[in-house]
């Protein structure tokens, strides 16, 4: 069965700075794909990721994310789009004054979960999935980098998103921990979520080969279609 397209960039331009613009980006990503987005530091990988969840605007062209044309989206609709997207950051972005449980609870309450028992059940489900259930009472500063990233992955999958955007998720981790995080992301992908991962870890790409898109000189090139 042919897979549907979850992301379409058609002649899209994104302004990174006053002098640096990504121009004429053309690519599509099918539902269930796992995609690497690679390129030098400052090439615009994070800008493309951020444009997908409406953190920075596109300058021109048509960009469709999970059926929504984000160039025309109204501000009050952005939170509803973001509920279908899980984002994983290099620096985790966990709330430092709350336990891991409270970090996850905050997200569910912000996305209109009301039933306390269902909130507890869902948090335990995702923490079990990332092997963090025994650490849900810990605060971020009490965890290793790998544990914090596992917690941020748990946060990203709370609402069963169609799309996972991972911006350098292994950038601050040692090789062994990076492999563990990659295994988690591959498992999440195998359960049906589309994963787009910005990275400069070429060893990881070799160990977990997937379709790869490369940013260079403001342009995007198809490097590999391996899936």
JSON list of C-alpha atoms in Angstrom, two decimals:
[
{"chain": "A", "resi": 1, "resn": "UNK", "atom": "CA", "xyz": [0.00, 0.00, 0.00]},
{"chain": "A", "resi": 2, "resn": "UNK", "atom": "CA", "xyz": [1.32, 3.43, -0.94]},
{"chain": "A", "resi": 3, "resn": "UNK", "atom": "CA", "xyz": [2.17, 5.62, 2.04]},
{"chain": "A", "resi": 4, "resn": "UNK", "atom": "CA", "xyz": [0.77, 9.13, 2.29]},
{"chain": "A", "resi": 5, "resn": "UNK", "atom": "CA", "xyz": [2.99, 12.19, 2.47]},
{"chain": "A", "resi": 6, "resn": "UNK", "atom": "CA", "xyz": [3.19, 13.74, 5.92]},
{"chain": "A", "resi": 7, "resn": "UNK", "atom": "CA", "xyz": [5.56, 16.57, 4.93]},
{"chain": "A", "resi": 8, "resn": "UNK", "atom": "CA", "xyz": [5.80, 18.46, 1.63]},
{"chain": "A", "resi": 9, "resn": "UNK", "atom": "CA", "xyz": [8.16, 21.38, 0.97]},
{"chain": "A", "resi": 10, "resn": "UNK", "atom": "CA", "xyz": [7.49, 23.04, -2.40]},
{"chain": "A", "resi": 11, "resn": "UNK", "atom": "CA", "xyz": [9.82, 25.92, -3.36]},
{"chain": "A", "resi": 12, "resn": "UNK", "atom": "CA", "xyz": [10.12, 26.85, 0.31]},
{"chain": "A", "resi": 13, "resn": "UNK", "atom": "CA", "xyz": [12.51, 29.57, 1.48]},
{"chain": "A", "resi": 14, "resn": "UNK", "atom": "CA", "xyz": [13.43, 30.11, 5.14]},
{"chain": "A", "resi": 15, "resn": "UNK", "atom": "CA", "xyz": [15.32, 33.11, 6.51]},
{"chain": "A", "resi": 16, "resn": "UNK", "atom": "CA", "xyz": [18.01, 32.07, 9.00]},
{"chain": "A", "resi": 17, "resn": "UNK", "atom": "CA", "xyz": [19.65, 35.47, 9.48]},
{"chain": "A", "resi": 18, "resn": "UNK", "atom": "CA", "xyz": [19.90, 38.79, 7.68]},
{"chain": "A", "resi": 19, "resn": "UNK", "atom": "CA", "xyz": [22.38, 37.34, 5.21]},
{"chain": "A", "resi": 20, "resn": "UNK", "atom": "CA", "xyz": [21.61, 33.63, 5.17]},
{"chain": "A", "resi": 21, "resn": "UNK", "atom": "CA", "xyz": [18.52, 32.12, 3.56]},
{"chain": "A", "resi": 22, "resn": "UNK", "atom": "CA", "xyz": [17.57, 28.56, 2.68]},
{"chain": "A", "resi": 23, "resn": "UNK", "atom": "CA", "xyz": [16.05, 28.80, -0.78]},
{"chain": "A", "resi": 24, "resn": "UNK", "atom": "CA", "xyz": [13.88, 26.64, -3.01]},
{"chain": "A", "resi": 25, "resn": "UNK", "atom": "CA", "xyz": [13.63, 23.66, -0.69]},
{"chain": "A", "resi": 26, "resn": "UNK", "atom": "CA", "xyz": [11.82, 20.83, -2.43]},
{"chain": "A", "resi": 27, "resn": "UNK", "atom": "CA", "xyz": [11.28, 17.48, -0.75]},
{"chain": "A", "resi": 28, "resn": "UNK", "atom": "CA", "xyz": [8.55, 15.23, 0.58]},
{"chain": "A", "resi": 29, "resn": "UNK", "atom": "CA", "xyz": [8.50, 12.71, 3.40]},
{"chain": "A", "resi": 30, "resn": "UNK", "atom": "CA", "xyz": [6.08, 9.82, 3.63]},
{"chain": "A", "resi": 31, "resn": "UNK", "atom": "CA", "xyz": [4.26, 8.76, 6.74]},
{"chain": "A", "resi": 32, "resn": "UNK", "atom": "CA", "xyz": [6.34, 6.22, 8.66]},
{"chain": "A", "resi": 33, "resn": "UNK", "atom": "CA", "xyz": [9.69, 7.27, 7.18]},
{"chain": "A", "resi": 34, "resn": "UNK", "atom": "CA", "xyz": [12.89, 7.79, 9.17]},
{"chain": "A", "resi": 35, "resn": "UNK", "atom": "CA", "xyz": [14.92, 10.67, 7.70]},
{"chain": "A", "resi": 36, "resn": "UNK", "atom": "CA", "xyz": [18.35, 12.07, 8.55]},
{"chain": "A", "resi": 37, "resn": "UNK", "atom": "CA", "xyz": [18.90, 15.78, 7.92]},
{"chain": "A", "resi": 38, "resn": "UNK", "atom": "CA", "xyz": [22.63, 16.46, 7.79]},
{"chain": "A", "resi": 39, "resn": "UNK", "atom": "CA", "xyz": [24.93, 19.39, 7.11]},
{"chain": "A", "resi": 40, "resn": "UNK", "atom": "CA", "xyz": [27.58, 21.57, 8.70]},
{"chain": "A", "resi": 41, "resn": "UNK", "atom": "CA", "xyz": [26.93, 23.58, 11.85]},
{"chain": "A", "resi": 42, "resn": "UNK", "atom": "CA", "xyz": [24.98, 26.66, 10.80]},
{"chain": "A", "resi": 43, "resn": "UNK", "atom": "CA", "xyz": [23.78, 25.10, 7.55]},
{"chain": "A", "resi": 44, "resn": "UNK", "atom": "CA", "xyz": [20.14, 25.42, 8.57]},
{"chain": "A", "resi": 45, "resn": "UNK", "atom": "CA", "xyz": [19.21, 21.97, 9.88]},
{"chain": "A", "resi": 46, "resn": "UNK", "atom": "CA", "xyz": [17.61, 23.36, 13.03]},
{"chain": "A", "resi": 47, "resn": "UNK", "atom": "CA", "xyz": [15.85, 26.07, 11.04]},
{"chain": "A", "resi": 48, "resn": "UNK", "atom": "CA", "xyz": [14.11, 23.48, 8.89]},
{"chain": "A", "resi": 49, "resn": "UNK", "atom": "CA", "xyz": [13.12, 21.52, 11.99]},
{"chain": "A", "resi": 50, "resn": "UNK", "atom": "CA", "xyz": [11.82, 24.67, 13.69]},
{"chain": "A", "resi": 51, "resn": "UNK", "atom": "CA", "xyz": [9.84, 25.68, 10.62]},
{"chain": "A", "resi": 52, "resn": "UNK", "atom": "CA", "xyz": [8.02, 22.36, 10.75]},
{"chain": "A", "resi": 53, "resn": "UNK", "atom": "CA", "xyz": [6.51, 23.17, 14.15]},
{"chain": "A", "resi": 54, "resn": "UNK", "atom": "CA", "xyz": [5.96, 26.85, 13.33]},
{"chain": "A", "resi": 55, "resn": "UNK", "atom": "CA", "xyz": [8.70, 28.18, 15.59]},
{"chain": "A", "resi": 56, "resn": "UNK", "atom": "CA", "xyz": [10.08, 30.22, 12.69]},
{"chain": "A", "resi": 57, "resn": "UNK", "atom": "CA", "xyz": [8.06, 31.28, 9.65]},
{"chain": "A", "resi": 58, "resn": "UNK", "atom": "CA", "xyz": [8.65, 30.27, 6.08]},
{"chain": "A", "resi": 59, "resn": "UNK", "atom": "CA", "xyz": [9.36, 33.23, 3.79]},
{"chain": "A", "resi": 60, "resn": "UNK", "atom": "CA", "xyz": [7.83, 31.83, 0.62]},
{"chain": "A", "resi": 61, "resn": "UNK", "atom": "CA", "xyz": [6.63, 28.64, -1.00]},
{"chain": "A", "resi": 62, "resn": "UNK", "atom": "CA", "xyz": [4.21, 25.98, 0.20]},
{"chain": "A", "resi": 63, "resn": "UNK", "atom": "CA", "xyz": [4.89, 23.82, 3.24]},
{"chain": "A", "resi": 64, "resn": "UNK", "atom": "CA", "xyz": [2.41, 21.18, 4.32]},
{"chain": "A", "resi": 65, "resn": "UNK", "atom": "CA", "xyz": [2.83, 19.39, 7.67]},
{"chain": "A", "resi": 66, "resn": "UNK", "atom": "CA", "xyz": [0.39, 16.55, 8.38]},
{"chain": "A", "resi": 67, "resn": "UNK", "atom": "CA", "xyz": [-2.22, 18.07, 6.08]},
{"chain": "A", "resi": 68, "resn": "UNK", "atom": "CA", "xyz": [-1.81, 21.66, 7.33]},
{"chain": "A", "resi": 69, "resn": "UNK", "atom": "CA", "xyz": [-0.37, 24.39, 5.11]},
{"chain": "A", "resi": 70, "resn": "UNK", "atom": "CA", "xyz": [1.74, 26.14, 7.71]},
{"chain": "A", "resi": 71, "resn": "UNK", "atom": "CA", "xyz": [2.35, 29.27, 5.65]},
{"chain": "A", "resi": 72, "resn": "UNK", "atom": "CA", "xyz": [-1.36, 30.05, 6.06]},
{"chain": "A", "resi": 73, "resn": "UNK", "atom": "CA", "xyz": [-1.96, 28.69, 9.56]},
{"chain": "A", "resi": 74, "resn": "UNK", "atom": "CA", "xyz": [-3.58, 31.03, 12.07]},
{"chain": "A", "resi": 75, "resn": "UNK", "atom": "CA", "xyz": [-1.70, 31.56, 15.32]},
{"chain": "A", "resi": 76, "resn": "UNK", "atom": "CA", "xyz": [-4.52, 30.10, 17.39]},
{"chain": "A", "resi": 77, "resn": "UNK", "atom": "CA", "xyz": [-4.28, 26.84, 15.40]},
{"chain": "A", "resi": 78, "resn": "UNK", "atom": "CA", "xyz": [-0.55, 26.32, 15.94]},
{"chain": "A", "resi": 79, "resn": "UNK", "atom": "CA", "xyz": [-0.99, 24.60, 19.35]},
{"chain": "A", "resi": 80, "resn": "UNK", "atom": "CA", "xyz": [-3.33, 22.06, 17.74]},
{"chain": "A", "resi": 81, "resn": "UNK", "atom": "CA", "xyz": [-0.78, 21.28, 15.03]},
{"chain": "A", "resi": 82, "resn": "UNK", "atom": "CA", "xyz": [1.95, 20.90, 17.65]},
{"chain": "A", "resi": 83, "resn": "UNK", "atom": "CA", "xyz": [-0.10, 18.27, 19.49]},
{"chain": "A", "resi": 84, "resn": "UNK", "atom": "CA", "xyz": [0.55, 16.01, 16.51]},
{"chain": "A", "resi": 85, "resn": "UNK", "atom": "CA", "xyz": [4.29, 16.66, 16.67]},
{"chain": "A", "resi": 86, "resn": "UNK", "atom": "CA", "xyz": [6.82, 15.49, 19.26]},
{"chain": "A", "resi": 87, "resn": "UNK", "atom": "CA", "xyz": [10.03, 17.49, 19.50]},
{"chain": "A", "resi": 88, "resn": "UNK", "atom": "CA", "xyz": [13.33, 16.24, 20.99]},
{"chain": "A", "resi": 89, "resn": "UNK", "atom": "CA", "xyz": [16.11, 18.76, 21.64]},
{"chain": "A", "resi": 90, "resn": "UNK", "atom": "CA", "xyz": [19.86, 18.40, 22.02]},
{"chain": "A", "resi": 91, "resn": "UNK", "atom": "CA", "xyz": [19.76, 20.18, 25.40]},
{"chain": "A", "resi": 92, "resn": "UNK", "atom": "CA", "xyz": [16.65, 18.30, 26.62]},
{"chain": "A", "resi": 93, "resn": "UNK", "atom": "CA", "xyz": [14.67, 21.42, 27.70]},
{"chain": "A", "resi": 94, "resn": "UNK", "atom": "CA", "xyz": [13.21, 19.74, 30.76]},
{"chain": "A", "resi": 95, "resn": "UNK", "atom": "CA", "xyz": [11.73, 21.97, 33.47]},
{"chain": "A", "resi": 96, "resn": "UNK", "atom": "CA", "xyz": [14.46, 22.01, 36.10]},
{"chain": "A", "resi": 97, "resn": "UNK", "atom": "CA", "xyz": [12.17, 22.74, 39.07]},
{"chain": "A", "resi": 98, "resn": "UNK", "atom": "CA", "xyz": [9.93, 19.71, 38.51]},
{"chain": "A", "resi": 99, "resn": "UNK", "atom": "CA", "xyz": [10.35, 15.97, 38.72]},
{"chain": "A", "resi": 100, "resn": "UNK", "atom": "CA", "xyz": [10.26, 13.91, 35.54]},
{"chain": "A", "resi": 101, "resn": "UNK", "atom": "CA", "xyz": [6.71, 12.89, 36.42]},
{"chain": "A", "resi": 102, "resn": "UNK", "atom": "CA", "xyz": [5.70, 16.53, 36.84]},
{"chain": "A", "resi": 103, "resn": "UNK", "atom": "CA", "xyz": [7.41, 17.46, 33.54]},
{"chain": "A", "resi": 104, "resn": "UNK", "atom": "CA", "xyz": [5.25, 14.92, 31.74]},
{"chain": "A", "resi": 105, "resn": "UNK", "atom": "CA", "xyz": [2.12, 15.79, 33.69]},
{"chain": "A", "resi": 106, "resn": "UNK", "atom": "CA", "xyz": [2.59, 19.44, 32.69]},
{"chain": "A", "resi": 107, "resn": "UNK", "atom": "CA", "xyz": [2.48, 18.49, 29.00]},
{"chain": "A", "resi": 108, "resn": "UNK", "atom": "CA", "xyz": [-0.63, 16.34, 29.34]},
{"chain": "A", "resi": 109, "resn": "UNK", "atom": "CA", "xyz": [-2.52, 18.97, 31.32]},
{"chain": "A", "resi": 110, "resn": "UNK", "atom": "CA", "xyz": [-1.50, 21.60, 28.76]},
{"chain": "A", "resi": 111, "resn": "UNK", "atom": "CA", "xyz": [-3.01, 19.42, 26.03]},
{"chain": "A", "resi": 112, "resn": "UNK", "atom": "CA", "xyz": [-6.35, 19.03, 27.82]},
{"chain": "A", "resi": 113, "resn": "UNK", "atom": "CA", "xyz": [-5.93, 15.76, 29.66]},
{"chain": "A", "resi": 114, "resn": "UNK", "atom": "CA", "xyz": [-8.26, 15.97, 32.66]},
{"chain": "A", "resi": 115, "resn": "UNK", "atom": "CA", "xyz": [-8.58, 12.51, 34.19]},
{"chain": "A", "resi": 116, "resn": "UNK", "atom": "CA", "xyz": [-5.89, 12.01, 36.85]},
{"chain": "A", "resi": 117, "resn": "UNK", "atom": "CA", "xyz": [-5.93, 8.22, 36.55]},
{"chain": "A", "resi": 118, "resn": "UNK", "atom": "CA", "xyz": [-5.51, 8.38, 32.77]},
{"chain": "A", "resi": 119, "resn": "UNK", "atom": "CA", "xyz": [-2.68, 10.89, 33.18]},
{"chain": "A", "resi": 120, "resn": "UNK", "atom": "CA", "xyz": [-0.92, 8.56, 35.60]},
{"chain": "A", "resi": 121, "resn": "UNK", "atom": "CA", "xyz": [-1.47, 5.58, 33.30]},
{"chain": "A", "resi": 122, "resn": "UNK", "atom": "CA", "xyz": [-0.10, 7.37, 30.24]},
{"chain": "A", "resi": 123, "resn": "UNK", "atom": "CA", "xyz": [2.96, 8.68, 32.06]},
{"chain": "A", "resi": 124, "resn": "UNK", "atom": "CA", "xyz": [3.77, 5.20, 33.31]},
{"chain": "A", "resi": 125, "resn": "UNK", "atom": "CA", "xyz": [3.31, 3.81, 29.79]},
{"chain": "A", "resi": 126, "resn": "UNK", "atom": "CA", "xyz": [5.79, 6.16, 28.18]},
{"chain": "A", "resi": 127, "resn": "UNK", "atom": "CA", "xyz": [8.30, 5.92, 31.03]},
{"chain": "A", "resi": 128, "resn": "UNK", "atom": "CA", "xyz": [8.21, 2.14, 30.76]},
{"chain": "A", "resi": 129, "resn": "UNK", "atom": "CA", "xyz": [8.76, 2.49, 27.01]},
{"chain": "A", "resi": 130, "resn": "UNK", "atom": "CA", "xyz": [11.98, 4.47, 27.58]},
{"chain": "A", "resi": 131, "resn": "UNK", "atom": "CA", "xyz": [13.02, 2.41, 30.64]},
{"chain": "A", "resi": 132, "resn": "UNK", "atom": "CA", "xyz": [12.65, 5.34, 33.05]},
{"chain": "A", "resi": 133, "resn": "UNK", "atom": "CA", "xyz": [9.79, 4.24, 35.29]},
{"chain": "A", "resi": 134, "resn": "UNK", "atom": "CA", "xyz": [11.98, 3.92, 38.38]},
{"chain": "A", "resi": 135, "resn": "UNK", "atom": "CA", "xyz": [13.28, 7.47, 37.95]},
{"chain": "A", "resi": 136, "resn": "UNK", "atom": "CA", "xyz": [10.03, 9.40, 37.56]},
{"chain": "A", "resi": 137, "resn": "UNK", "atom": "CA", "xyz": [10.44, 11.08, 40.94]},
{"chain": "A", "resi": 138, "resn": "UNK", "atom": "CA", "xyz": [13.91, 12.41, 40.12]},
{"chain": "A", "resi": 139, "resn": "UNK", "atom": "CA", "xyz": [14.63, 15.97, 39.05]},
{"chain": "A", "resi": 140, "resn": "UNK", "atom": "CA", "xyz": [16.56, 16.62, 35.82]},
{"chain": "A", "resi": 141, "resn": "UNK", "atom": "CA", "xyz": [19.78, 17.59, 37.66]},
{"chain": "A", "resi": 142, "resn": "UNK", "atom": "CA", "xyz": [19.73, 14.18, 39.34]},
{"chain": "A", "resi": 143, "resn": "UNK", "atom": "CA", "xyz": [19.88, 12.36, 36.00]},
{"chain": "A", "resi": 144, "resn": "UNK", "atom": "CA", "xyz": [22.64, 11.62, 33.51]},
{"chain": "A", "resi": 145, "resn": "UNK", "atom": "CA", "xyz": [22.52, 13.14, 30.05]},
{"chain": "A", "resi": 146, "resn": "UNK", "atom": "CA", "xyz": [21.22, 9.90, 28.58]},
{"chain": "A", "resi": 147, "resn": "UNK", "atom": "CA", "xyz": [18.50, 9.66, 31.22]},
{"chain": "A", "resi": 148, "resn": "UNK", "atom": "CA", "xyz": [17.45, 13.25, 30.56]},
{"chain": "A", "resi": 149, "resn": "UNK", "atom": "CA", "xyz": [17.23, 12.51, 26.86]},
{"chain": "A", "resi": 150, "resn": "UNK", "atom": "CA", "xyz": [15.13, 9.43, 27.56]},
{"chain": "A", "resi": 151, "resn": "UNK", "atom": "CA", "xyz": [12.82, 11.62, 29.62]},
{"chain": "A", "resi": 152, "resn": "UNK", "atom": "CA", "xyz": [12.58, 14.13, 26.78]},
{"chain": "A", "resi": 153, "resn": "UNK", "atom": "CA", "xyz": [11.72, 11.31, 24.38]},
{"chain": "A", "resi": 154, "resn": "UNK", "atom": "CA", "xyz": [9.00, 10.19, 26.78]},
{"chain": "A", "resi": 155, "resn": "UNK", "atom": "CA", "xyz": [7.67, 13.74, 26.76]},
{"chain": "A", "resi": 156, "resn": "UNK", "atom": "CA", "xyz": [7.72, 13.82, 22.96]},
{"chain": "A", "resi": 157, "resn": "UNK", "atom": "CA", "xyz": [5.63, 10.65, 22.57]},
{"chain": "A", "resi": 158, "resn": "UNK", "atom": "CA", "xyz": [3.03, 11.40, 25.26]},
{"chain": "A", "resi": 159, "resn": "UNK", "atom": "CA", "xyz": [0.28, 12.29, 22.79]},
{"chain": "A", "resi": 160, "resn": "UNK", "atom": "CA", "xyz": [1.13, 9.56, 20.25]},
{"chain": "A", "resi": 161, "resn": "UNK", "atom": "CA", "xyz": [2.34, 12.06, 17.65]},
{"chain": "A", "resi": 162, "resn": "UNK", "atom": "CA", "xyz": [2.32, 11.35, 13.94]},
{"chain": "A", "resi": 163, "resn": "UNK", "atom": "CA", "xyz": [5.67, 13.10, 13.61]},
{"chain": "A", "resi": 164, "resn": "UNK", "atom": "CA", "xyz": [8.83, 13.17, 15.76]},
{"chain": "A", "resi": 165, "resn": "UNK", "atom": "CA", "xyz": [11.32, 15.99, 15.14]},
{"chain": "A", "resi": 166, "resn": "UNK", "atom": "CA", "xyz": [14.69, 15.28, 16.76]},
{"chain": "A", "resi": 167, "resn": "UNK", "atom": "CA", "xyz": [17.20, 18.14, 16.66]},
{"chain": "A", "resi": 168, "resn": "UNK", "atom": "CA", "xyz": [20.69, 16.71, 17.34]},
{"chain": "A", "resi": 169, "resn": "UNK", "atom": "CA", "xyz": [19.28, 14.32, 19.99]},
{"chain": "A", "resi": 170, "resn": "UNK", "atom": "CA", "xyz": [22.64, 12.58, 20.49]},
{"chain": "A", "resi": 171, "resn": "UNK", "atom": "CA", "xyz": [24.80, 15.70, 20.21]},
{"chain": "A", "resi": 172, "resn": "UNK", "atom": "CA", "xyz": [25.64, 15.88, 23.93]},
{"chain": "A", "resi": 173, "resn": "UNK", "atom": "CA", "xyz": [25.89, 12.14, 24.56]},
{"chain": "A", "resi": 174, "resn": "UNK", "atom": "CA", "xyz": [28.69, 9.58, 24.56]},
{"chain": "A", "resi": 175, "resn": "UNK", "atom": "CA", "xyz": [28.72, 6.90, 21.82]},
{"chain": "A", "resi": 176, "resn": "UNK", "atom": "CA", "xyz": [27.22, 4.11, 23.93]},
{"chain": "A", "resi": 177, "resn": "UNK", "atom": "CA", "xyz": [24.38, 6.32, 25.19]},
{"chain": "A", "resi": 178, "resn": "UNK", "atom": "CA", "xyz": [23.84, 7.68, 21.68]},
{"chain": "A", "resi": 179, "resn": "UNK", "atom": "CA", "xyz": [23.30, 4.14, 20.44]},
{"chain": "A", "resi": 180, "resn": "UNK", "atom": "CA", "xyz": [20.70, 3.54, 23.16]},
{"chain": "A", "resi": 181, "resn": "UNK", "atom": "CA", "xyz": [18.86, 6.72, 22.15]},
{"chain": "A", "resi": 182, "resn": "UNK", "atom": "CA", "xyz": [18.96, 5.71, 18.49]},
{"chain": "A", "resi": 183, "resn": "UNK", "atom": "CA", "xyz": [17.52, 2.31, 19.32]},
{"chain": "A", "resi": 184, "resn": "UNK", "atom": "CA", "xyz": [14.66, 4.08, 21.08]},
{"chain": "A", "resi": 185, "resn": "UNK", "atom": "CA", "xyz": [14.00, 6.32, 18.10]},
{"chain": "A", "resi": 186, "resn": "UNK", "atom": "CA", "xyz": [14.08, 3.38, 15.69]},
{"chain": "A", "resi": 187, "resn": "UNK", "atom": "CA", "xyz": [11.59, 1.52, 17.90]},
{"chain": "A", "resi": 188, "resn": "UNK", "atom": "CA", "xyz": [9.30, 4.55, 17.97]},
{"chain": "A", "resi": 189, "resn": "UNK", "atom": "CA", "xyz": [9.54, 4.74, 14.17]},
{"chain": "A", "resi": 190, "resn": "UNK", "atom": "CA", "xyz": [8.73, 1.04, 13.90]},
{"chain": "A", "resi": 191, "resn": "UNK", "atom": "CA", "xyz": [5.53, 1.70, 15.87]},
{"chain": "A", "resi": 192, "resn": "UNK", "atom": "CA", "xyz": [4.39, 4.10, 13.14]},
{"chain": "A", "resi": 193, "resn": "UNK", "atom": "CA", "xyz": [5.66, 7.60, 13.93]},
{"chain": "A", "resi": 194, "resn": "UNK", "atom": "CA", "xyz": [7.58, 9.45, 11.25]},
{"chain": "A", "resi": 195, "resn": "UNK", "atom": "CA", "xyz": [11.01, 10.52, 12.54]},
{"chain": "A", "resi": 196, "resn": "UNK", "atom": "CA", "xyz": [13.12, 13.37, 11.18]},
{"chain": "A", "resi": 197, "resn": "UNK", "atom": "CA", "xyz": [16.50, 13.66, 12.86]},
{"chain": "A", "resi": 198, "resn": "UNK", "atom": "CA", "xyz": [18.96, 16.51, 12.36]},
{"chain": "A", "resi": 199, "resn": "UNK", "atom": "CA", "xyz": [22.47, 15.26, 13.08]},
{"chain": "A", "resi": 200, "resn": "UNK", "atom": "CA", "xyz": [26.15, 15.56, 12.27]},
{"chain": "A", "resi": 201, "resn": "UNK", "atom": "CA", "xyz": [26.97, 12.13, 13.74]},
{"chain": "A", "resi": 202, "resn": "UNK", "atom": "CA", "xyz": [28.08, 10.27, 10.63]},
{"chain": "A", "resi": 203, "resn": "UNK", "atom": "CA", "xyz": [29.07, 7.16, 12.59]},
{"chain": "A", "resi": 204, "resn": "UNK", "atom": "CA", "xyz": [25.48, 6.93, 13.78]},
{"chain": "A", "resi": 205, "resn": "UNK", "atom": "CA", "xyz": [24.22, 7.22, 10.23]},
{"chain": "A", "resi": 206, "resn": "UNK", "atom": "CA", "xyz": [26.53, 4.39, 9.19]},
{"chain": "A", "resi": 207, "resn": "UNK", "atom": "CA", "xyz": [25.29, 2.19, 12.03]},
{"chain": "A", "resi": 208, "resn": "UNK", "atom": "CA", "xyz": [21.62, 3.01, 11.46]},
{"chain": "A", "resi": 209, "resn": "UNK", "atom": "CA", "xyz": [21.36, 3.71, 7.70]},
{"chain": "A", "resi": 210, "resn": "UNK", "atom": "CA", "xyz": [18.22, 5.57, 6.62]},
{"chain": "A", "resi": 211, "resn": "UNK", "atom": "CA", "xyz": [17.20, 8.00, 3.91]},
{"chain": "A", "resi": 212, "resn": "UNK", "atom": "CA", "xyz": [19.48, 11.06, 4.18]},
{"chain": "A", "resi": 213, "resn": "UNK", "atom": "CA", "xyz": [18.99, 14.67, 3.07]},
{"chain": "A", "resi": 214, "resn": "UNK", "atom": "CA", "xyz": [22.00, 17.00, 3.05]},
{"chain": "A", "resi": 215, "resn": "UNK", "atom": "CA", "xyz": [22.02, 20.79, 3.44]},
{"chain": "A", "resi": 216, "resn": "UNK", "atom": "CA", "xyz": [24.84, 22.61, 1.71]},
{"chain": "A", "resi": 217, "resn": "UNK", "atom": "CA", "xyz": [25.17, 26.25, 0.60]},
{"chain": "A", "resi": 218, "resn": "UNK", "atom": "CA", "xyz": [21.52, 26.94, 1.30]},
{"chain": "A", "resi": 219, "resn": "UNK", "atom": "CA", "xyz": [20.34, 24.04, -0.85]},
{"chain": "A", "resi": 220, "resn": "UNK", "atom": "CA", "xyz": [19.00, 20.59, 0.01]},
{"chain": "A", "resi": 221, "resn": "UNK", "atom": "CA", "xyz": [20.24, 17.45, -1.73]},
{"chain": "A", "resi": 222, "resn": "UNK", "atom": "CA", "xyz": [19.09, 13.86, -1.63]},
{"chain": "A", "resi": 223, "resn": "UNK", "atom": "CA", "xyz": [22.12, 11.90, -0.44]},
{"chain": "A", "resi": 224, "resn": "UNK", "atom": "CA", "xyz": [20.61, 8.50, 0.16]},
{"chain": "A", "resi": 225, "resn": "UNK", "atom": "CA", "xyz": [17.21, 6.88, -0.26]},
{"chain": "A", "resi": 226, "resn": "UNK", "atom": "CA", "xyz": [18.04, 3.86, 1.88]},
{"chain": "A", "resi": 227, "resn": "UNK", "atom": "CA", "xyz": [15.22, 2.89, 4.25]}
]
